[in-house]
């Protein structure tokens, strides 16, 4: 078929359906998910179009999209889908797949935030906000962002300068090790 | 009533006023909170976003320790509540991946989760008929004249097979509670519309647009303030009203309970807010 841009493939949709446990095939493009999505104004493509691309086997376009990184996980799509598809769960799966494939995130700042946050949890067992912000700024070179706000928080004693570590932090490190093994 | 308290990371930092007010309110209502021993971060909202395994394993460790203590868990943060409930539900549903993670945790910490306890949000605890009566009786200074909208956000009410709320898009638990305190609860269509908290640092521009919409609509509904039941929503709404002409204070529902119960130290909680709630409360005092 010369000139046809897309050759539909079942492989990708099967992978997404198995990993996310969501029935992507049932989507009939009613677009209620995109209508209810608070982030749709910034998404390219809309979440409903993402499902169509999954069905067409367009793995690369899906994993490179900013859509998966803009999903806030509010689950409005899942609450409204007439076929019970929770697209936020699909996006969780797609993000994991994109990271595993080494694909550059469609929203690098969002990926940097998640990585910064989890790095503090791995080290201390609890999230360490000042540390998360510091790591995030290093990764994204956004040193000036929210500086004034940070000072206000410090003045109001709402931001701890030192991390809060748990006694059995070793258990958390072992959980992270198992998670890494499970991802391989 | 004795309960295991899971503060989550934010109640000991950015949501200190939520922690203080909830402690006061529970004491007043006869709910004894015992903080979960050596608890860890549940992973919200970053674990589920990038790592399926961590999203179950991190909350499960907390549930195992809580189960050993024997009491139900109270989780005031909507994100923690959602993560703990999702892990609990996965074990109850005998999800094979959750079962495997439970096995791993038995190896790591020497115990597994048997799903014999429940995780509750304080709104569920305070929402019972008996508690509402007790709340009515404890209300010494009714919030007469205070016009508010209730804001549940996303993670308290969805997905409905995980949480224990009345409706995924039109919950009323907080409305009933605030009405019992004497406040005037306005109707609006944005109770469960997400504020974008998960992207607060990475896409501040987009989040400011969502927050502006919520605050503007709250104003159109005739509210003087928004009442929140989640530390992520409260901080996000309190700090990201950069595109709003008339910023509006964001209360924790427990702060309003404390005020109605006549809490002496309530000023200390309210001083931690970025948008000062004092003008709204001053008008309330005059109205009495």
mmCIF file of N, CA, C and O in Angstrom, chain B residues 147-190:
data_model
loop_
_atom_site.group_PDB
_atom_site.id
_atom_site.type_symbol
_atom_site.label_atom_id
_atom_site.label_comp_id
_atom_site.label_asym_id
_atom_site.label_seq_id
_atom_site.Cartn_x
_atom_site.Cartn_y
_atom_site.Cartn_z
ATOM 1 N N UNK B 147 -20.437 32.333 53.742
ATOM 2 C CA UNK B 147 -20.867 31.695 52.480
ATOM 3 C C UNK B 147 -19.671 30.979 51.846
ATOM 4 O O UNK B 147 -18.658 31.614 51.544
ATOM 5 N N UNK B 148 -19.815 29.678 51.665
ATOM 6 C CA UNK B 148 -18.692 28.889 51.139
ATOM 7 C C UNK B 148 -19.157 27.944 50.034
ATOM 8 O O UNK B 148 -20.346 27.663 49.899
ATOM 9 N N UNK B 149 -18.178 27.468 49.245
ATOM 10 C CA UNK B 149 -18.430 26.305 48.385
ATOM 11 C C UNK B 149 -17.529 25.182 48.879
ATOM 12 O O UNK B 149 -16.423 25.425 49.374
ATOM 13 N N UNK B 150 -18.018 23.953 48.776
ATOM 14 C CA UNK B 150 -17.219 22.794 49.167
ATOM 15 C C UNK B 150 -16.432 22.325 47.952
ATOM 16 O O UNK B 150 -16.946 22.294 46.836
ATOM 17 N N UNK B 151 -15.170 21.978 48.193
ATOM 18 C CA UNK B 151 -14.315 21.528 47.094
ATOM 19 C C UNK B 151 -13.698 20.187 47.470
ATOM 20 O O UNK B 151 -12.877 20.107 48.378
ATOM 21 N N UNK B 152 -14.120 19.135 46.785
ATOM 22 C CA UNK B 152 -13.651 17.778 47.085
ATOM 23 C C UNK B 152 -12.433 17.406 46.223
ATOM 24 O O UNK B 152 -11.655 16.526 46.593
ATOM 25 N N UNK B 153 -12.313 18.055 45.059
ATOM 26 C CA UNK B 153 -11.230 17.675 44.157
ATOM 27 C C UNK B 153 -11.465 16.303 43.576
ATOM 28 O O UNK B 153 -12.591 15.797 43.575
ATOM 29 N N UNK B 154 -10.372 15.684 43.117
ATOM 30 C CA UNK B 154 -10.550 14.437 42.360
ATOM 31 C C UNK B 154 -10.366 13.175 43.183
ATOM 32 O O UNK B 154 -11.186 12.259 43.132
ATOM 33 N N UNK B 155 -9.297 13.103 43.975
ATOM 34 C CA UNK B 155 -8.888 11.806 44.523
ATOM 35 C C UNK B 155 -9.745 11.293 45.676
ATOM 36 O O UNK B 155 -9.707 10.125 46.019
ATOM 37 N N UNK B 156 -10.549 12.185 46.269
ATOM 38 C CA UNK B 156 -11.449 11.740 47.337
ATOM 39 C C UNK B 156 -12.601 10.923 46.784
ATOM 40 O O UNK B 156 -13.129 10.051 47.464
ATOM 41 N N UNK B 157 -13.017 11.234 45.585
ATOM 42 C CA UNK B 157 -14.282 10.679 45.093
ATOM 43 C C UNK B 157 -14.138 9.728 43.910
ATOM 44 O O UNK B 157 -15.134 9.155 43.478
ATOM 45 N N UNK B 158 -12.920 9.574 43.386
ATOM 46 C CA UNK B 158 -12.751 8.697 42.236
ATOM 47 C C UNK B 158 -11.482 7.848 42.373
ATOM 48 O O UNK B 158 -10.505 8.334 42.951
ATOM 49 N N UNK B 159 -11.427 6.645 41.797
ATOM 50 C CA UNK B 159 -12.538 5.947 41.142
ATOM 51 C C UNK B 159 -13.518 5.387 42.170
ATOM 52 O O UNK B 159 -13.108 5.053 43.284
ATOM 53 N N UNK B 160 -14.768 5.266 41.795
ATOM 54 C CA UNK B 160 -15.781 4.971 42.810
ATOM 55 C C UNK B 160 -15.684 3.556 43.375
ATOM 56 O O UNK B 160 -16.174 3.302 44.464
ATOM 57 N N UNK B 161 -15.026 2.633 42.660
ATOM 58 C CA UNK B 161 -14.871 1.289 43.223
ATOM 59 C C UNK B 161 -13.716 1.215 44.224
ATOM 60 O O UNK B 161 -13.518 0.202 44.878
ATOM 61 N N UNK B 162 -12.960 2.303 44.366
ATOM 62 C CA UNK B 162 -11.845 2.322 45.314
ATOM 63 C C UNK B 162 -12.188 3.124 46.562
ATOM 64 O O UNK B 162 -11.939 2.705 47.679
ATOM 65 N N UNK B 163 -12.813 4.281 46.380
ATOM 66 C CA UNK B 163 -13.099 5.159 47.515
ATOM 67 C C UNK B 163 -14.481 4.840 48.084
ATOM 68 O O UNK B 163 -15.217 4.029 47.536
ATOM 69 N N UNK B 164 -14.804 5.499 49.194
ATOM 70 C CA UNK B 164 -16.089 5.201 49.835
ATOM 71 C C UNK B 164 -16.942 6.453 49.913
ATOM 72 O O UNK B 164 -17.533 6.755 50.938
ATOM 73 N N UNK B 165 -16.973 7.209 48.804
ATOM 74 C CA UNK B 165 -17.762 8.428 48.834
ATOM 75 C C UNK B 165 -19.122 8.234 48.174
ATOM 76 O O UNK B 165 -19.357 7.260 47.474
ATOM 77 N N UNK B 166 -20.012 9.184 48.438
ATOM 78 C CA UNK B 166 -21.388 9.010 47.987
ATOM 79 C C UNK B 166 -21.541 9.065 46.470
ATOM 80 O O UNK B 166 -22.339 8.341 45.897
ATOM 81 N N UNK B 167 -20.777 9.923 45.815
ATOM 82 C CA UNK B 167 -20.941 10.072 44.373
ATOM 83 C C UNK B 167 -19.635 10.578 43.784
ATOM 84 O O UNK B 167 -19.040 11.504 44.327
ATOM 85 N N UNK B 168 -19.161 9.988 42.664
ATOM 86 C CA UNK B 168 -17.865 10.410 42.117
ATOM 87 C C UNK B 168 -17.852 11.840 41.577
ATOM 88 O O UNK B 168 -16.787 12.436 41.431
ATOM 89 N N UNK B 169 -19.037 12.398 41.273
ATOM 90 C CA UNK B 169 -19.041 13.764 40.727
ATOM 91 C C UNK B 169 -19.948 14.724 41.498
ATOM 92 O O UNK B 169 -19.913 15.917 41.249
ATOM 93 N N UNK B 170 -20.753 14.184 42.384
ATOM 94 C CA UNK B 170 -21.596 15.093 43.176
ATOM 95 C C UNK B 170 -21.699 14.626 44.624
ATOM 96 O O UNK B 170 -22.770 14.251 45.103
ATOM 97 N N UNK B 171 -20.553 14.632 45.331
ATOM 98 C CA UNK B 171 -20.578 14.207 46.730
ATOM 99 C C UNK B 171 -21.225 15.271 47.624
ATOM 100 O O UNK B 171 -21.225 16.460 47.252
ATOM 101 N N UNK B 172 -21.763 14.863 48.770
ATOM 102 C CA UNK B 172 -22.412 15.842 49.666
ATOM 103 C C UNK B 172 -21.947 15.753 51.123
ATOM 104 O O UNK B 172 -22.429 16.498 51.970
ATOM 105 N N UNK B 173 -20.998 14.863 51.418
ATOM 106 C CA UNK B 173 -20.580 14.680 52.818
ATOM 107 C C UNK B 173 -20.105 15.986 53.468
ATOM 108 O O UNK B 173 -20.482 16.305 54.584
ATOM 109 N N UNK B 174 -19.264 16.732 52.738
ATOM 110 C CA UNK B 174 -18.728 17.958 53.327
ATOM 111 C C UNK B 174 -19.812 19.036 53.415
ATOM 112 O O UNK B 174 -19.829 19.836 54.354
ATOM 113 N N UNK B 175 -20.739 19.028 52.462
ATOM 114 C CA UNK B 175 -21.838 20.003 52.485
ATOM 115 C C UNK B 175 -22.666 19.846 53.762
ATOM 116 O O UNK B 175 -23.006 20.826 54.439
ATOM 117 N N UNK B 176 -22.974 18.566 54.085
ATOM 118 C CA UNK B 176 -23.785 18.301 55.280
ATOM 119 C C UNK B 176 -23.047 18.737 56.546
ATOM 120 O O UNK B 176 -23.644 19.298 57.458
ATOM 121 N N UNK B 177 -21.747 18.461 56.549
ATOM 122 C CA UNK B 177 -20.940 18.812 57.720
ATOM 123 C C UNK B 177 -20.917 20.327 57.943
ATOM 124 O O UNK B 177 -21.158 20.819 59.047
ATOM 125 N N UNK B 178 -20.680 21.075 56.865
ATOM 126 C CA UNK B 178 -20.588 22.532 57.014
ATOM 127 C C UNK B 178 -21.946 23.145 57.332
ATOM 128 O O UNK B 178 -22.034 24.146 58.059
ATOM 129 N N UNK B 179 -22.994 22.548 56.815
ATOM 130 C CA UNK B 179 -24.344 23.021 57.147
ATOM 131 C C UNK B 179 -24.593 22.820 58.641
ATOM 132 O O UNK B 179 -25.163 23.692 59.300
ATOM 133 N N UNK B 180 -24.118 21.670 59.171
ATOM 134 C CA UNK B 180 -24.272 21.413 60.611
ATOM 135 C C UNK B 180 -23.520 22.446 61.446
ATOM 136 O O UNK B 180 -23.908 22.753 62.573
ATOM 137 N N UNK B 181 -22.453 23.023 60.872
ATOM 138 C CA UNK B 181 -21.670 24.046 61.595
ATOM 139 C C UNK B 181 -22.312 25.422 61.475
ATOM 140 O O UNK B 181 -21.848 26.388 62.068
ATOM 141 N N UNK B 182 -23.343 25.527 60.640
ATOM 142 C CA UNK B 182 -24.047 26.802 60.502
ATOM 143 C C UNK B 182 -23.634 27.625 59.300
ATOM 144 O O UNK B 182 -24.151 28.729 59.095
ATOM 145 N N UNK B 183 -22.703 27.116 58.473
ATOM 146 C CA UNK B 183 -22.274 27.888 57.298
ATOM 147 C C UNK B 183 -23.307 27.764 56.186
ATOM 148 O O UNK B 183 -24.108 26.829 56.164
ATOM 149 N N UNK B 184 -23.268 28.747 55.289
ATOM 150 C CA UNK B 184 -24.166 28.706 54.132
ATOM 151 C C UNK B 184 -23.397 28.086 52.961
ATOM 152 O O UNK B 184 -22.428 28.676 52.476
ATOM 153 N N UNK B 185 -23.800 26.888 52.538
ATOM 154 C CA UNK B 185 -23.078 26.184 51.480
ATOM 155 C C UNK B 185 -23.733 26.472 50.135
ATOM 156 O O UNK B 185 -24.899 26.157 49.921
ATOM 157 N N UNK B 186 -22.980 27.119 49.247
ATOM 158 C CA UNK B 186 -23.508 27.498 47.934
ATOM 159 C C UNK B 186 -23.398 26.341 46.950
ATOM 160 O O UNK B 186 -22.459 25.546 47.019
ATOM 161 N N UNK B 187 -24.319 26.288 46.009
ATOM 162 C CA UNK B 187 -24.259 25.253 44.973
ATOM 163 C C UNK B 187 -23.349 25.732 43.850
ATOM 164 O O UNK B 187 -23.391 26.904 43.486
ATOM 165 N N UNK B 188 -22.534 24.825 43.353
ATOM 166 C CA UNK B 188 -21.736 25.135 42.167
ATOM 167 C C UNK B 188 -21.409 23.838 41.438
ATOM 168 O O UNK B 188 -21.639 22.757 41.983
ATOM 169 N N UNK B 189 -20.866 23.954 40.246
ATOM 170 C CA UNK B 189 -20.662 22.763 39.405
ATOM 171 C C UNK B 189 -19.221 22.264 39.424
ATOM 172 O O UNK B 189 -18.852 21.451 38.606
ATOM 173 N N UNK B 190 -18.400 22.784 40.330
ATOM 174 C CA UNK B 190 -16.962 22.492 40.245
ATOM 175 C C UNK B 190 -16.423 21.742 41.462
ATOM 176 O O UNK B 190 -15.213 21.718 41.677
#
